[in-house]
mmCIF file of C-alpha atoms and ligand atoms in Angstrom:
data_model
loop_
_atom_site.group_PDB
_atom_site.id
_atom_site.type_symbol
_atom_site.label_atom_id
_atom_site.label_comp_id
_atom_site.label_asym_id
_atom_site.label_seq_id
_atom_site.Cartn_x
_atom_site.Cartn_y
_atom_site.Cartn_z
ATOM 1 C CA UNK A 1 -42.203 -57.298 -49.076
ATOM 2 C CA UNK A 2 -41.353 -54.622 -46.763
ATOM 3 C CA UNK A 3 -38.973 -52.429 -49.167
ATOM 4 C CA UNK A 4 -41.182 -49.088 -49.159
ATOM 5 C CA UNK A 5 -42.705 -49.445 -45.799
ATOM 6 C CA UNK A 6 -39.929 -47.183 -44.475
ATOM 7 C CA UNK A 7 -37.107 -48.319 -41.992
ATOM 8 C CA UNK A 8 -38.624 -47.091 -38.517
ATOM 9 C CA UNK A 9 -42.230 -48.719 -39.464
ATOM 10 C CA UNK A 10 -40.619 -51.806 -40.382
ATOM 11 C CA UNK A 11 -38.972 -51.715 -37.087
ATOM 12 C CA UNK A 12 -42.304 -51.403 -35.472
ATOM 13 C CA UNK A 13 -43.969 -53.986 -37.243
ATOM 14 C CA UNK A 14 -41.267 -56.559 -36.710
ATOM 15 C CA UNK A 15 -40.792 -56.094 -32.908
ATOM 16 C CA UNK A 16 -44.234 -56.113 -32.734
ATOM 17 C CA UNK A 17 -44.783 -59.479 -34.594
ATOM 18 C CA UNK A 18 -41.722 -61.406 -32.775
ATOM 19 C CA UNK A 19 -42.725 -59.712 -29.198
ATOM 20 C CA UNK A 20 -46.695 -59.461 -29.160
ATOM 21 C CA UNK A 21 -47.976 -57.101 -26.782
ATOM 22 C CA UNK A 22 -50.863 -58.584 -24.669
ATOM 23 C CA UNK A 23 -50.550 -62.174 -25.796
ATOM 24 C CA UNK A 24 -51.643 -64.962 -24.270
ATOM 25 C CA UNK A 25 -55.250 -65.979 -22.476
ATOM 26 C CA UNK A 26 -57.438 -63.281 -20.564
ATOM 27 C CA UNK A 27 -58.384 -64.440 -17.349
ATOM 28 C CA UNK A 28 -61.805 -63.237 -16.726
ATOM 29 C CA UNK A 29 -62.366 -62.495 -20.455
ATOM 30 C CA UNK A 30 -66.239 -61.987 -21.031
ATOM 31 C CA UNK A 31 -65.810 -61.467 -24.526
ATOM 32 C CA UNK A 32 -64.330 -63.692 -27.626
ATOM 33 C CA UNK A 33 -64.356 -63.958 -31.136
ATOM 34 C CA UNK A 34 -61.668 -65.735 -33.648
ATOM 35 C CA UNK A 35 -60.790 -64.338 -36.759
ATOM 36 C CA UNK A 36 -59.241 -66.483 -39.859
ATOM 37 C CA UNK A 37 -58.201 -64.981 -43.042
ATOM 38 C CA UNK A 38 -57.959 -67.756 -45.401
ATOM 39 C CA UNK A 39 -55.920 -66.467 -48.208
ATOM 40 C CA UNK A 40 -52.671 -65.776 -45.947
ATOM 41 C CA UNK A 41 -53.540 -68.603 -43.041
ATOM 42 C CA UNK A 42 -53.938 -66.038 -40.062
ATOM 43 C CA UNK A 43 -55.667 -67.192 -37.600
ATOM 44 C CA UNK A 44 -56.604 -64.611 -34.674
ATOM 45 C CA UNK A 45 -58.289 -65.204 -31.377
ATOM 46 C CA UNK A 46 -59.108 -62.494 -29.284
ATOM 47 C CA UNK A 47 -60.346 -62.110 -25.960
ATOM 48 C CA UNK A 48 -61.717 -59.172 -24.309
ATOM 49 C CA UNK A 49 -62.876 -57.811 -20.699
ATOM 50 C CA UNK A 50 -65.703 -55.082 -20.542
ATOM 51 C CA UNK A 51 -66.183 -52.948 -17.557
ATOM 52 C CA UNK A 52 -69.017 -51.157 -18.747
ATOM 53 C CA UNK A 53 -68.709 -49.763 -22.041
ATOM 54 C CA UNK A 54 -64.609 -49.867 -21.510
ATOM 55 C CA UNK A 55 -62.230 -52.500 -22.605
ATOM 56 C CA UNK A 56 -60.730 -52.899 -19.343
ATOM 57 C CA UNK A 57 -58.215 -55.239 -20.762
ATOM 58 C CA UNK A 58 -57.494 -57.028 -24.477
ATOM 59 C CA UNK A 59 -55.132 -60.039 -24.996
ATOM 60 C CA UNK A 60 -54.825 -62.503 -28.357
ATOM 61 C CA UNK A 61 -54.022 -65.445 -29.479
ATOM 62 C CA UNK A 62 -53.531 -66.980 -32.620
ATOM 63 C CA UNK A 63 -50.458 -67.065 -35.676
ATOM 64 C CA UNK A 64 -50.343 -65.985 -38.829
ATOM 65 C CA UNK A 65 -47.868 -63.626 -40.927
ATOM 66 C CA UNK A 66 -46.168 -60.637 -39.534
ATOM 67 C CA UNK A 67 -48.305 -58.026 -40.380
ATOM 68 C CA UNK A 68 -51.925 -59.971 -38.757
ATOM 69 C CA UNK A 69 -49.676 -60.557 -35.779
ATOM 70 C CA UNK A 70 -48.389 -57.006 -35.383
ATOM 71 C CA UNK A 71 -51.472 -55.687 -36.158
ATOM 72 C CA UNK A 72 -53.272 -57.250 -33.577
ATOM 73 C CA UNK A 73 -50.453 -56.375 -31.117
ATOM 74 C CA UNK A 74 -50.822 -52.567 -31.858
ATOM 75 C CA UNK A 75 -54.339 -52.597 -31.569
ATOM 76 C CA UNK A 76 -54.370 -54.073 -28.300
ATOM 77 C CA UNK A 77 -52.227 -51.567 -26.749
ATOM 78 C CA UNK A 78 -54.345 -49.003 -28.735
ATOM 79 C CA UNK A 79 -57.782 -50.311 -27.132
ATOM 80 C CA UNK A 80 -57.166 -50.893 -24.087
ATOM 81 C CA UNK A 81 -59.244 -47.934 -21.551
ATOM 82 C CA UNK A 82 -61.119 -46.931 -25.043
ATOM 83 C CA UNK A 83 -65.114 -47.402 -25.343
ATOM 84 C CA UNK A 84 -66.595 -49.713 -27.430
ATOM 85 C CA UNK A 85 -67.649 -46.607 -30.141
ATOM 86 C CA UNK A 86 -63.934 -45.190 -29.804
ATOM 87 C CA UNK A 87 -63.166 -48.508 -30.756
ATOM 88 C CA UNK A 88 -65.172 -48.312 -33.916
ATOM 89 C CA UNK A 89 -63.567 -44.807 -34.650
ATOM 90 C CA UNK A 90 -60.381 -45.934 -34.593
ATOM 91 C CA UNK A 91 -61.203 -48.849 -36.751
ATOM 92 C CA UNK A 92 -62.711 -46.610 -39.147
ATOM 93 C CA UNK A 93 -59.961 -44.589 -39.699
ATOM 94 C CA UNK A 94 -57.144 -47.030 -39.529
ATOM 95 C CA UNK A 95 -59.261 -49.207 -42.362
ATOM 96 C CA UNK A 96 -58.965 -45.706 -44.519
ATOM 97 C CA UNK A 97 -55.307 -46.287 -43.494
ATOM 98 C CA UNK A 98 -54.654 -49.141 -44.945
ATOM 99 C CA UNK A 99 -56.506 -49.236 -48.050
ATOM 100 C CA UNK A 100 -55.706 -45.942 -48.879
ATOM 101 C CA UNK A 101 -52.067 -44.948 -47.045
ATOM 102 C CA UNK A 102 -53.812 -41.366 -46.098
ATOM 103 C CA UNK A 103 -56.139 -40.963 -43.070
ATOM 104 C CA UNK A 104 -57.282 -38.078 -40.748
ATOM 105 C CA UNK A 105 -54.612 -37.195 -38.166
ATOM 106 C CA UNK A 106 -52.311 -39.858 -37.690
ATOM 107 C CA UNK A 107 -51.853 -38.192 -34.194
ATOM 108 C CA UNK A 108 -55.235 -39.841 -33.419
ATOM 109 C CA UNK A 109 -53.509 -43.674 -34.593
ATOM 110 C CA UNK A 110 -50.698 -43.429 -32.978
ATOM 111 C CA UNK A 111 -48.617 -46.463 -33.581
ATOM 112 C CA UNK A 112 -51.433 -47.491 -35.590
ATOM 113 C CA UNK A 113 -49.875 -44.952 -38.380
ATOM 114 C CA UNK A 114 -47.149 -47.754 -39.341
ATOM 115 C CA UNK A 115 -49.259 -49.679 -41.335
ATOM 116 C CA UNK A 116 -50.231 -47.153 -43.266
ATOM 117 C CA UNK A 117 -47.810 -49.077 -45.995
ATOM 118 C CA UNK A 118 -49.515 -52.059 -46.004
ATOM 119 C CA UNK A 119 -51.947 -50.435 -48.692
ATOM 120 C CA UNK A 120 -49.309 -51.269 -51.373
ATOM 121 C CA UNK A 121 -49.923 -54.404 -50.786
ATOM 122 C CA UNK A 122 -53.317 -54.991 -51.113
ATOM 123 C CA UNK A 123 -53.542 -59.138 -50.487
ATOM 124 C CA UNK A 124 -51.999 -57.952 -46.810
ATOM 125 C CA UNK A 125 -54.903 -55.341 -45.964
ATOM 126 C CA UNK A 126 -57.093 -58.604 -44.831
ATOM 127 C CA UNK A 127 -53.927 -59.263 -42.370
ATOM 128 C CA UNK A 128 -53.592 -56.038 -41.363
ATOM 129 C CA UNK A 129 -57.490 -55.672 -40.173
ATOM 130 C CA UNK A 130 -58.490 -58.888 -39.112
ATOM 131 C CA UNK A 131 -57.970 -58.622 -35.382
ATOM 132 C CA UNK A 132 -60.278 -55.744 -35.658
ATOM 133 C CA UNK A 133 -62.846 -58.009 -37.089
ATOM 134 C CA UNK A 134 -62.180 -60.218 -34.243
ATOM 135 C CA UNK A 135 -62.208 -57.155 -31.741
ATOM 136 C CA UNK A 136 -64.879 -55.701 -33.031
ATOM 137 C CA UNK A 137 -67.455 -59.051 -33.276
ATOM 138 C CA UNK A 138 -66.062 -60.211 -29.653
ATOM 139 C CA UNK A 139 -67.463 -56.675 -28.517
ATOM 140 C CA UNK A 140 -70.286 -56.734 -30.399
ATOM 141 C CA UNK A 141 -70.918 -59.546 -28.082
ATOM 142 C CA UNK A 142 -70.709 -62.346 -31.172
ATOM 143 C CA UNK A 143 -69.022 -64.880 -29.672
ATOM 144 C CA UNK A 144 -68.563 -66.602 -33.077
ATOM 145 C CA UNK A 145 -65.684 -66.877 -35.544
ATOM 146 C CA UNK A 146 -65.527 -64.388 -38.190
ATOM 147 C CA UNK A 147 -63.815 -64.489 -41.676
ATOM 148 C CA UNK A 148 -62.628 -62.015 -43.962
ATOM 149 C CA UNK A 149 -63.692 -64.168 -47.048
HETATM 150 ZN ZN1 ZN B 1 -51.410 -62.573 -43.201
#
């Protein structure tokens, strides 16, 4: 499934889904949501710690298929220190990413650029944004579960 993603964002996306980055529980976490995407079995819990209008700090939990589990590793080392409506921006534009394989300035998405492959595979885009759906509702202050069906 990963034959035109390119060698180096494979790599990414595979160290990323054996080694998660900020996995685990959140002590002090003031903020949750879980997000399931039916059609692939992901299941993605995330936890979050405000200071303010910051995400002080960002952790998940959860399993599911490589991309929902690299995708919500990426995004929680590219949250962390943002503000809730940076968060939002960088959703934005890496949900252009990977339903269309273009976005603004990938400078601005950092890692977040290496799914911009998933897009040929459209049954994956639900993976590839559903910790942002959890992010985004746990933020929102919904501490509810949230489904991309
Ligand atoms: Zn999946």
């Amino acid at each position: 499934m990963f034959d035109n993603l390119g060698d180096l964002y494979q790599q990414v996306i595979l160290d990323h889904s054996k080694s998660p980055r900020n996995f685990g529980e959140l002590p002090g976490a003031d903020h949750h949501a879980q997000g399931r995407n039916p059609l692939c079995g992901d299941n993605v819990k995330v936890a979050v710690k405000m200071n303010g209008d910051v995400i002080e700090d960002i952790r998940f939990q959860g399993s599911g298929c490589a991309i929902a589990k690299a995708s919500a590793s990426v995004m929680t080392t590219a949250l962390k220190g943002k503000t809730m409506a940076e968060a939002k921006t960088l959703f934005e534009k890496f949900h252009e990413l990977v339903m269309t394989g273009e976005s603004a300035p990938c400078a601005q998405l950092g890692k977040l650029s290496v799914f911009g492959g998933v897009h040929r595979y459209p049954a994956r885009v639900k993976c590839a944004i559903l910790a942002w759906h959890a992010a985004l509702a746990a933020m929102a202050g919904k501490d509810e579960a949230v489904s991309t069906e």
